Coordinates of C-alpha atoms and ligand atoms in Angstrom, one line a residue:
M30 CA 95.1 144.1 118.4
A31 CA 97.4 143.2 115.6
A32 CA 95.8 142.2 112.5
K33 CA 95.3 138.8 112.1
I34 CA 96.9 136.5 109.6
Q35 CA 94.7 134.0 107.8
A36 CA 95.2 130.2 106.2
I37 CA 96.1 130.4 102.5
R38 CA 93.3 130.2 100.0
G39 CA 92.2 126.6 99.0
M40 CA 94.1 125.3 102.0
H41 CA 92.1 124.3 105.0
D42 CA 92.6 123.4 108.6
I43 CA 91.1 120.2 109.7
L44 CA 89.4 121.3 112.8
P45 CA 89.1 118.9 115.9
E46 CA 85.4 118.1 115.1
Q47 CA 86.6 116.7 112.0
T48 CA 89.9 114.9 112.7
G49 CA 87.8 112.0 113.9
L50 CA 86.2 111.4 111.1
W51 CA 89.8 111.6 109.0
Q52 CA 91.2 109.0 111.8
E53 CA 88.6 106.5 111.4
M54 CA 88.8 106.8 107.5
E55 CA 92.4 106.3 107.9
T56 CA 92.3 103.5 110.4
R57 CA 89.9 101.5 108.1
V58 CA 92.4 102.2 104.8
R59 CA 95.6 101.1 107.1
D60 CA 93.7 98.1 107.8
L61 CA 92.9 97.0 104.3
M62 CA 96.3 97.7 103.2
R63 CA 97.4 95.2 105.6
R64 CA 95.1 92.5 104.8
Y65 CA 96.3 92.5 100.9
G66 CA 99.7 92.7 102.3
Y67 CA 100.7 96.2 100.7
R68 CA 103.2 98.4 102.8
E69 CA 103.4 101.9 103.5
I70 CA 106.1 104.5 101.8
R71 CA 106.5 107.8 103.2
M72 CA 108.1 110.6 100.8
P73 CA 108.9 114.3 101.4
V74 CA 106.3 116.6 99.9
V75 CA 109.0 118.8 98.0
E76 CA 110.6 117.4 95.0
V77 CA 112.6 118.7 92.2
T78 CA 110.4 120.3 89.6
E79 CA 111.9 118.2 86.9
L80 CA 110.7 115.2 88.3
F81 CA 107.1 116.3 87.7
K82 CA 107.8 117.6 84.3
R83 CA 109.2 114.3 83.0
S84 CA 106.8 112.1 84.5
I85 CA 103.7 114.1 84.7
G86 CA 104.5 115.6 81.4
E87 CA 104.8 119.1 80.0
V88 CA 101.4 119.6 78.4
T89 CA 99.1 118.4 81.0
D90 CA 97.1 120.8 83.7
I91 CA 98.8 119.9 86.3
V92 CA 102.5 121.0 84.8
E93 CA 101.1 123.9 82.5
K94 CA 99.1 125.8 85.3
E95 CA 98.7 124.0 88.9
M96 CA 102.3 123.4 90.2
Y97 CA 103.6 125.0 93.2
S98 CA 106.9 125.6 91.8
F99 CA 109.8 128.1 93.6
A100 CA 113.4 128.3 93.8
D101 CA 115.1 127.2 96.8
R102 CA 117.5 129.4 98.5
N103 CA 120.6 128.0 96.5
G104 CA 118.7 128.4 93.1
D105 CA 117.3 124.5 92.8
G106 CA 113.7 124.2 91.1
L107 CA 111.6 122.8 93.4
T108 CA 107.7 122.1 93.7
L109 CA 105.2 121.1 96.3
R110 CA 104.1 117.6 95.1
P111 CA 101.0 117.8 93.0
E112 CA 100.5 114.0 93.4
G113 CA 102.2 110.9 94.5
T114 CA 103.5 108.8 92.0
A115 CA 106.1 110.4 90.8
G116 CA 108.1 110.8 94.2
C117 CA 107.0 107.0 94.8
V118 CA 108.8 106.2 91.7
R119 CA 111.6 108.5 92.2
A120 CA 112.1 107.0 95.9
A121 CA 111.5 103.0 94.4
I122 CA 114.6 103.8 91.6
E123 CA 116.7 105.7 94.2
H124 CA 116.5 102.9 96.7
G125 CA 116.7 99.7 94.8
L126 CA 113.0 98.6 95.5
L127 CA 112.5 97.4 91.8
G128 CA 114.5 94.5 91.8
Q129 CA 111.5 92.5 92.9
P130 CA 107.4 92.8 92.7
Q131 CA 106.5 95.6 95.2
R132 CA 103.0 96.6 96.6
L133 CA 103.1 100.1 98.3
W134 CA 100.9 102.5 99.5
Y135 CA 101.2 106.2 100.7
Q136 CA 99.2 109.0 102.2
G137 CA 99.5 112.7 102.8
P138 CA 98.8 116.4 101.3
M139 CA 99.2 117.1 97.8
F140 CA 99.3 120.9 96.1
R141 CA 97.9 122.1 93.2
H142 CA 97.2 125.8 92.3
E143 CA 93.2 125.2 90.7
R144 CA 90.6 127.6 91.5
P145 CA 89.0 126.7 95.0
Q146 CA 85.4 125.1 94.8
K147 CA 83.6 122.2 96.6
G148 CA 85.7 119.3 96.2
R149 CA 88.6 121.2 94.6
Y150 CA 91.5 122.5 96.8
R151 CA 94.9 123.7 96.5
Q152 CA 95.9 121.6 99.6
F153 CA 94.1 118.4 99.3
H154 CA 94.9 114.8 100.7
Q155 CA 95.4 111.8 99.0
I156 CA 95.8 108.3 99.6
G157 CA 97.3 106.1 96.9
V158 CA 98.4 102.6 96.0
E159 CA 101.5 101.7 93.6
T160 CA 102.6 98.3 92.5
F161 CA 105.8 97.5 90.6
G162 CA 107.4 94.5 88.4
L163 CA 104.1 92.7 87.6
S164 CA 102.6 93.3 84.0
G165 CA 99.4 91.2 83.9
P166 CA 96.0 92.0 84.2
D167 CA 95.8 90.2 87.4
I168 CA 97.7 92.9 89.6
D169 CA 95.1 95.4 87.4
L170 CA 92.4 93.2 89.1
E171 CA 93.7 93.3 92.5
V172 CA 94.2 96.9 92.7
I173 CA 90.6 97.4 91.3
L174 CA 89.3 94.8 93.9
L175 CA 91.3 96.5 96.8
S176 CA 89.5 99.6 96.0
A177 CA 86.1 97.9 95.7
R178 CA 86.6 96.4 99.3
L179 CA 87.8 99.8 100.6
W180 CA 83.9 101.4 99.7
K181 CA 82.7 98.2 101.2
T182 CA 84.3 98.5 104.5
L183 CA 83.4 102.2 104.6
G184 CA 79.9 101.0 104.0
L185 CA 79.7 102.8 100.4
D186 CA 77.8 101.6 97.8
V187 CA 77.4 104.7 95.8
L188 CA 80.5 104.6 93.7
D189 CA 80.8 103.3 90.0
L190 CA 83.5 102.1 88.2
E191 CA 84.5 103.3 84.9
L192 CA 86.9 101.5 82.8
N193 CA 89.0 102.0 79.7
T194 CA 92.4 101.1 78.1
L195 CA 94.6 103.2 76.6
G196 CA 96.7 100.5 74.6
T197 CA 100.3 101.0 74.2
S198 CA 102.2 104.1 73.0
E199 CA 102.3 102.8 69.3
E200 CA 99.0 102.0 69.4
R201 CA 98.0 105.3 70.9
K202 CA 100.0 107.0 68.2
R203 CA 98.2 105.3 65.7
Y204 CA 95.1 106.2 67.2
R205 CA 96.0 109.9 67.9
E206 CA 96.7 110.5 64.1
E207 CA 93.0 109.4 63.1
L208 CA 91.8 111.3 65.9
V209 CA 93.5 114.4 65.2
G210 CA 92.3 114.1 61.4
Y211 CA 88.7 113.8 63.0
L212 CA 88.8 116.9 65.2
R213 CA 90.4 118.9 62.3
G214 CA 87.5 117.8 60.1
H215 CA 85.5 119.6 63.0
Y216 CA 87.9 122.6 63.9
Q217 CA 85.0 124.8 64.1
Q218 CA 83.2 123.2 66.7
L219 CA 86.4 122.8 68.8
D220 CA 87.0 125.3 72.0
E221 CA 90.1 127.2 72.2
D222 CA 91.3 125.0 74.7
S223 CA 90.8 122.0 72.6
R224 CA 92.3 123.9 69.7
R225 CA 95.5 123.9 71.7
R226 CA 95.4 120.5 72.7
L227 CA 94.8 119.4 69.1
E228 CA 98.5 120.3 68.4
T229 CA 100.1 119.1 72.2
N230 CA 97.5 116.7 73.5
P231 CA 94.8 115.7 71.5
L232 CA 93.7 112.6 73.7
R233 CA 92.7 115.1 76.7
I234 CA 90.0 116.4 74.2
L235 CA 88.0 113.2 74.9
D236 CA 88.0 114.4 78.5
T237 CA 86.5 117.9 77.8
K238 CA 84.1 119.0 80.4
N239 CA 82.3 121.6 77.9
P240 CA 78.8 120.8 77.3
A241 CA 79.1 122.4 73.8
M242 CA 81.4 119.4 72.5
Q243 CA 79.9 116.4 74.1
E244 CA 78.2 115.5 70.7
L245 CA 81.6 116.1 68.9
V246 CA 83.7 113.8 71.1
A247 CA 81.0 110.7 71.4
D248 CA 81.1 110.5 67.7
A249 CA 85.1 110.4 67.9
P250 CA 87.0 107.0 66.6
T251 CA 87.8 105.0 69.8
L252 CA 91.0 103.8 70.3
M253 CA 89.5 100.3 71.2
E254 CA 89.4 99.8 67.8
H255 CA 92.9 100.4 67.4
L256 CA 94.4 97.9 70.2
G257 CA 96.9 95.1 69.4
V258 CA 96.3 91.4 70.2
E259 CA 98.1 91.8 73.4
S260 CA 96.5 95.1 74.8
R261 CA 93.3 93.6 73.7
A262 CA 93.8 90.4 75.5
H263 CA 95.1 92.2 78.5
F264 CA 91.9 94.1 78.5
E265 CA 89.6 91.3 78.3
A266 CA 91.3 89.1 80.8
L267 CA 90.7 92.1 83.1
C268 CA 87.2 92.4 82.5
A269 CA 86.7 88.4 82.7
G270 CA 88.1 89.0 86.0
L271 CA 86.2 91.6 87.4
D272 CA 83.1 89.6 86.1
A273 CA 84.1 86.5 88.5
C274 CA 84.6 88.7 91.4
G275 CA 81.3 90.3 90.7
V276 CA 82.3 93.7 90.5
V277 CA 80.4 95.8 88.2
Y278 CA 82.0 98.3 85.9
R279 CA 80.9 100.2 83.0
I280 CA 83.3 100.7 79.8
N281 CA 84.0 104.2 78.8
P282 CA 86.1 104.6 75.8
R283 CA 86.4 108.6 76.4
L284 CA 88.0 108.0 79.8
V285 CA 91.6 109.1 79.1
R286 CA 93.1 110.2 82.4
G287 CA 94.8 113.5 82.9
L288 CA 98.3 112.6 83.6
D289 CA 100.5 111.3 80.2
Y290 CA 102.1 108.3 81.8
Y291 CA 99.2 105.7 81.8
A292 CA 99.1 102.8 79.6
R293 CA 96.8 100.2 78.9
T294 CA 94.2 100.2 81.6
V295 CA 92.6 103.1 83.3
F296 CA 89.8 103.6 85.7
E297 CA 87.9 106.0 87.9
W298 CA 85.5 105.6 90.8
V299 CA 82.5 107.8 90.5
T300 CA 79.6 109.4 91.7
D301 CA 76.8 111.8 90.8
R302 CA 76.3 112.7 94.8
L303 CA 79.0 115.3 94.9
G304 CA 78.4 117.6 92.0
A305 CA 81.0 118.5 89.3
Q306 CA 83.9 116.9 91.4
G307 CA 82.6 113.3 91.1
T308 CA 85.6 111.3 90.7
V309 CA 86.8 109.8 94.1
C310 CA 89.4 107.5 92.8
A311 CA 91.5 107.4 89.8
G312 CA 94.0 104.9 88.3
G313 CA 95.7 102.8 85.7
R314 CA 98.6 101.2 84.4
Y315 CA 102.1 103.5 83.8
D316 CA 104.5 100.6 82.3
G317 CA 106.7 103.7 80.7
L318 CA 107.3 105.6 84.2
V319 CA 110.1 104.0 85.8
D320 CA 112.1 103.8 82.4
Q321 CA 111.1 107.7 81.7
L322 CA 112.5 108.3 85.3
G323 CA 115.8 107.0 84.9
G324 CA 115.2 103.3 86.0
R325 CA 115.1 100.1 84.4
A326 CA 111.9 99.4 82.7
T327 CA 109.1 98.2 85.3
P328 CA 105.5 97.6 84.7
A329 CA 103.3 99.4 87.2
V330 CA 99.8 100.0 88.3
G331 CA 98.3 102.2 90.9
F332 CA 95.4 104.4 92.0
A333 CA 94.8 107.6 94.1
I334 CA 91.6 108.4 96.3
G335 CA 91.0 111.8 97.0
L336 CA 90.3 112.1 100.8
E337 CA 88.2 115.1 100.8
R338 CA 85.8 113.8 98.2
L339 CA 85.5 110.3 99.9
L340 CA 84.9 112.0 103.3
A341 CA 82.0 114.4 101.8
L342 CA 80.7 111.4 100.2
L343 CA 81.0 109.2 103.9
Q344 CA 79.3 112.5 105.6
E345 CA 76.7 112.4 103.0
Q346 CA 75.9 109.0 103.6
G347 CA 76.1 109.4 107.4
F348 CA 79.2 107.9 108.4
G349 CA 79.9 109.0 112.1
D350 CA 82.5 108.3 114.6
D351 CA 83.0 108.0 118.2
S352 CA 86.5 109.2 118.5
V353 CA 85.7 112.0 120.7
A354 CA 83.0 110.1 123.5
L355 CA 84.3 110.3 126.6
D356 CA 83.5 107.6 129.5
A357 CA 84.0 109.9 132.2
Y358 CA 84.7 113.5 133.7
L359 CA 86.1 113.9 136.8
V360 CA 84.9 116.9 139.3
T361 CA 87.4 117.9 141.7
V362 CA 86.3 121.0 144.1
G363 CA 89.2 122.1 146.6
A364 CA 93.0 122.1 146.3
A365 CA 93.4 118.7 148.0
A366 CA 91.0 117.0 145.8
Q367 CA 92.8 118.4 142.8
Q368 CA 96.0 117.0 143.6
L369 CA 94.4 113.6 144.6
G370 CA 92.2 113.7 141.9
M371 CA 95.2 114.0 139.2
Q372 CA 96.7 110.9 141.2
L373 CA 93.7 108.6 141.1
S374 CA 93.2 109.8 137.5
E375 CA 96.7 108.0 136.5
Q376 CA 95.5 105.2 138.5
L377 CA 92.6 104.6 136.7
R378 CA 94.2 105.0 133.4
D379 CA 97.0 102.2 134.6
A380 CA 94.2 99.9 135.6
V381 CA 91.9 100.6 132.5
P382 CA 93.9 101.4 129.5
A383 CA 90.3 101.6 127.4
L384 CA 88.8 104.3 129.6
R385 CA 88.3 107.6 128.1
L386 CA 88.5 109.7 131.1
M387 CA 89.1 113.8 131.2
S388 CA 90.2 115.3 134.5
H389 CA 88.9 118.7 135.3
C390 CA 91.6 121.6 135.4
G391 CA 90.8 125.0 136.2
G392 CA 89.4 124.8 139.5
G393 CA 86.1 126.6 140.0
S394 CA 82.9 125.4 141.7
F395 CA 80.9 122.1 141.6
K396 CA 78.2 124.2 139.9
S397 CA 80.4 125.3 136.9
Q398 CA 82.6 121.7 136.8
F399 CA 79.3 119.8 136.3
K400 CA 78.1 122.4 133.5
K401 CA 81.5 121.2 132.1
A402 CA 80.8 117.5 132.6
D403 CA 77.8 117.9 130.9
R404 CA 79.5 119.5 127.7
S405 CA 81.9 116.9 127.7
G406 CA 79.4 114.5 126.5
A407 CA 80.9 112.1 129.0
R408 CA 78.5 109.4 130.2
F409 CA 79.6 109.6 133.7
A410 CA 80.9 112.4 136.1
L411 CA 83.3 111.3 138.9
V412 CA 83.1 113.4 141.8
L413 CA 86.1 114.2 144.3
G414 CA 85.0 116.7 146.8
E415 CA 85.9 117.2 150.7
G416 CA 83.3 114.8 151.9
E417 CA 85.0 112.1 149.5
L418 CA 88.3 112.9 150.8
E419 CA 87.2 112.7 154.2
R420 CA 85.6 109.3 153.5
Ligands
ATP19 P1 90.3 116.2 88.3 O1 89.8 115.7 86.8 O2 89.3 116.6 89.1 O3 90.7 117.7 88.3 P2 92.4 114.8 88.2 O4 92.5 113.8 87.1 O5 93.5 116.1 88.3 O6 91.4 115.0 88.7 P3 94.0 112.9 89.7 O7 95.4 113.5 89.6 O8 93.8 111.3 88.9 O9 92.6 113.9 89.4 O10 93.8 112.5 91.3 C1 93.2 111.5 91.8 C2 92.1 112.2 92.8 O11 92.7 113.3 93.3 C3 91.1 113.0 92.0 O12 90.2 111.8 91.4 C4 90.4 113.5 93.3 O13 89.5 112.7 94.0 C5 91.5 113.9 93.7 N1 91.9 115.4 93.5 C6 92.8 115.8 92.6 N2 92.6 117.2 92.3 C7 92.2 117.8 93.5 C8 92.0 118.9 94.0 N3 92.4 119.9 93.7 N4 91.1 119.0 95.4 C9 90.6 117.8 96.1 N5 90.9 116.5 95.5 C10 91.4 116.6 94.4
MG20 MG1 92.7 118.1 87.9

């Protein structure tokens, strides 16, 4: 026997046992998007590397160390997409979609070279929402409401909403100076990663997972205190909207998000049921990105859901699917019965489109076929043998 070839570490097959659940989850998402008037967009999984460098930011985890980048045969630098927003914005600019407000969604595989562990893979799947051309807190509210309704549709009540505002880039700049000042004052307490980030991306230090640094970041000055009038009003209006719609949230001043392009609203839906990888959905406003990628300045807000984490949570909550259940299994014994069996099966499928019918293939005795019928989980066995043929 030849040596076996295996799947790449961190990239998983989704086997038939699982695909029913995936389909059920995807169907409910699709229905929900329609109910809110969002339309699907499908982008390629490969883009030029420059797109991600320019949008996600050179000094983020993704661009620094997680991208699957390679040279095309003609030397072009390409990258397997690590997320969907950059490609969606590229497509929206390229096809002139931004002349009017857009409410879009996408789904598909994403690729990041991370250390594989529970809830963290090298190929994983996201469903994302991106809206363009709307700058007010009303659309921020809508995308959060949409996500909240998704959990409801899926029967999940174990996700908590965390909310923050990052202000505008000017407000962030002023804040950054004060934060860097504070962190420099505690240089001895910073870990190696944070010392490096102090120069490149100090806000990310707030997001540190290092337990030894939690106290330090908890006492850091917050951006909230540096917001201008408009940013504050935007945030307050969003909070008021959430209150009015009965959505519970927690303001987390240390929620800064990993990507560079966010502005004002950022949010995450988190759970304590999945261990360390507890963020199921993350999003926010990214008003500067379209302009940064060569389009006319266009406000934007969106989010992305990690589907492996969502599915793990659903399974933990006992979410099931009946997608494999057969109604009937047709047993046919003898050559003549086999032939007629196929014809009758087709007639049944014409007459009863909802019927889930499996016709036996491969011959064999009554006994062995009944065993297969039993194992198929079908509620009924239909039997066609010589006796039935004669009658
Ligand atoms: P994390 O802090 O967990 O690395 P992130 O900030 O890198 O997350 P985003 O880029 O915001 O994640 O992606 C949105 C969502 O996609 C995450 O909240 C998560 O549910 C999912 N996700 C991100 N990276 C992975 C991965 N490597 N494997 C599985 N799911 C992932
Ligand atoms: Mg990450």
